[in-house]
């Protein structure tokens, strides 16, 4: 019996049976980020801004982890 409260699950499974997911060879966060940037087709300035934000967030996260550990 199918649960009508979550039709999106059924639709997703049906879609996957019709269209197989594309083969992706992503083994690192950088490869994933680079692929995402290509898909977004952003201009150079916007790519630089997003890259800077991601780098800053990564550095902040590392700093917080170090502070919490020590």
Coordinates of C-alpha atoms in Angstrom, one line a residue:
X1 CA 0.0 0.0 0.0
X2 CA 1.3 3.4 -0.9
X3 CA 1.4 6.3 1.6
X4 CA -0.4 9.3 0.0
X5 CA 1.3 11.7 2.4
X6 CA 4.7 11.4 0.6
X7 CA 3.9 11.3 -3.1
X8 CA 7.3 12.8 -3.9
X9 CA 9.0 9.6 -2.9
X10 CA 7.0 7.6 -5.3
X11 CA 7.5 10.2 -8.1
X12 CA 11.3 10.2 -7.5
X13 CA 11.4 6.4 -7.7
X14 CA 9.4 6.4 -10.9
X15 CA 11.6 9.1 -12.4
X16 CA 14.7 7.1 -11.5
X17 CA 13.3 4.1 -13.2
X18 CA 12.7 6.1 -16.4
X19 CA 15.8 8.3 -16.5
X20 CA 18.9 6.8 -14.9
X21 CA 21.1 9.3 -13.0
X22 CA 24.1 10.6 -15.0
X23 CA 27.4 9.0 -14.1
X24 CA 29.3 11.3 -11.8
X25 CA 32.9 10.7 -10.8
X26 CA 33.0 13.0 -7.8
X27 CA 35.4 11.9 -5.1
X28 CA 36.3 15.2 -3.4
X29 CA 34.4 18.3 -2.3
X30 CA 36.5 20.3 -4.8
X31 CA 35.4 18.2 -7.7
X32 CA 31.8 18.5 -6.5
X33 CA 32.2 22.3 -6.2
X34 CA 33.8 22.6 -9.6
X35 CA 31.0 20.6 -11.2
X36 CA 28.4 22.8 -9.5
X37 CA 30.1 25.9 -10.8
X38 CA 30.0 24.6 -14.3
X39 CA 26.3 23.7 -14.0
X40 CA 25.5 27.2 -12.7
X41 CA 27.3 28.9 -15.6
X42 CA 28.2 31.9 -13.6
X43 CA 30.4 34.7 -14.8
X44 CA 33.9 35.1 -13.5
X45 CA 33.0 37.7 -10.8
X46 CA 30.2 35.7 -9.3
X47 CA 32.4 32.6 -9.3
X48 CA 35.1 34.5 -7.4
X49 CA 32.6 35.7 -4.9
X50 CA 31.1 32.3 -4.3
X51 CA 34.6 30.7 -4.1
X52 CA 35.6 33.3 -1.5
X53 CA 32.5 32.7 0.6
X54 CA 33.0 28.9 0.5
X55 CA 36.6 29.4 1.5
X56 CA 35.7 31.7 4.3
X57 CA 33.0 29.4 5.6
X58 CA 35.4 26.5 5.5
X59 CA 38.1 28.4 7.4
X60 CA 35.5 29.5 10.0
X61 CA 34.3 25.9 10.5
X62 CA 37.9 24.7 10.9
X63 CA 38.5 27.4 13.5
X64 CA 35.4 26.6 15.4
X65 CA 36.3 22.9 15.4
X66 CA 39.7 23.7 16.8
X67 CA 38.3 25.9 19.5
X68 CA 35.8 23.3 20.5
X69 CA 38.4 20.5 20.6
X70 CA 40.8 22.5 22.8

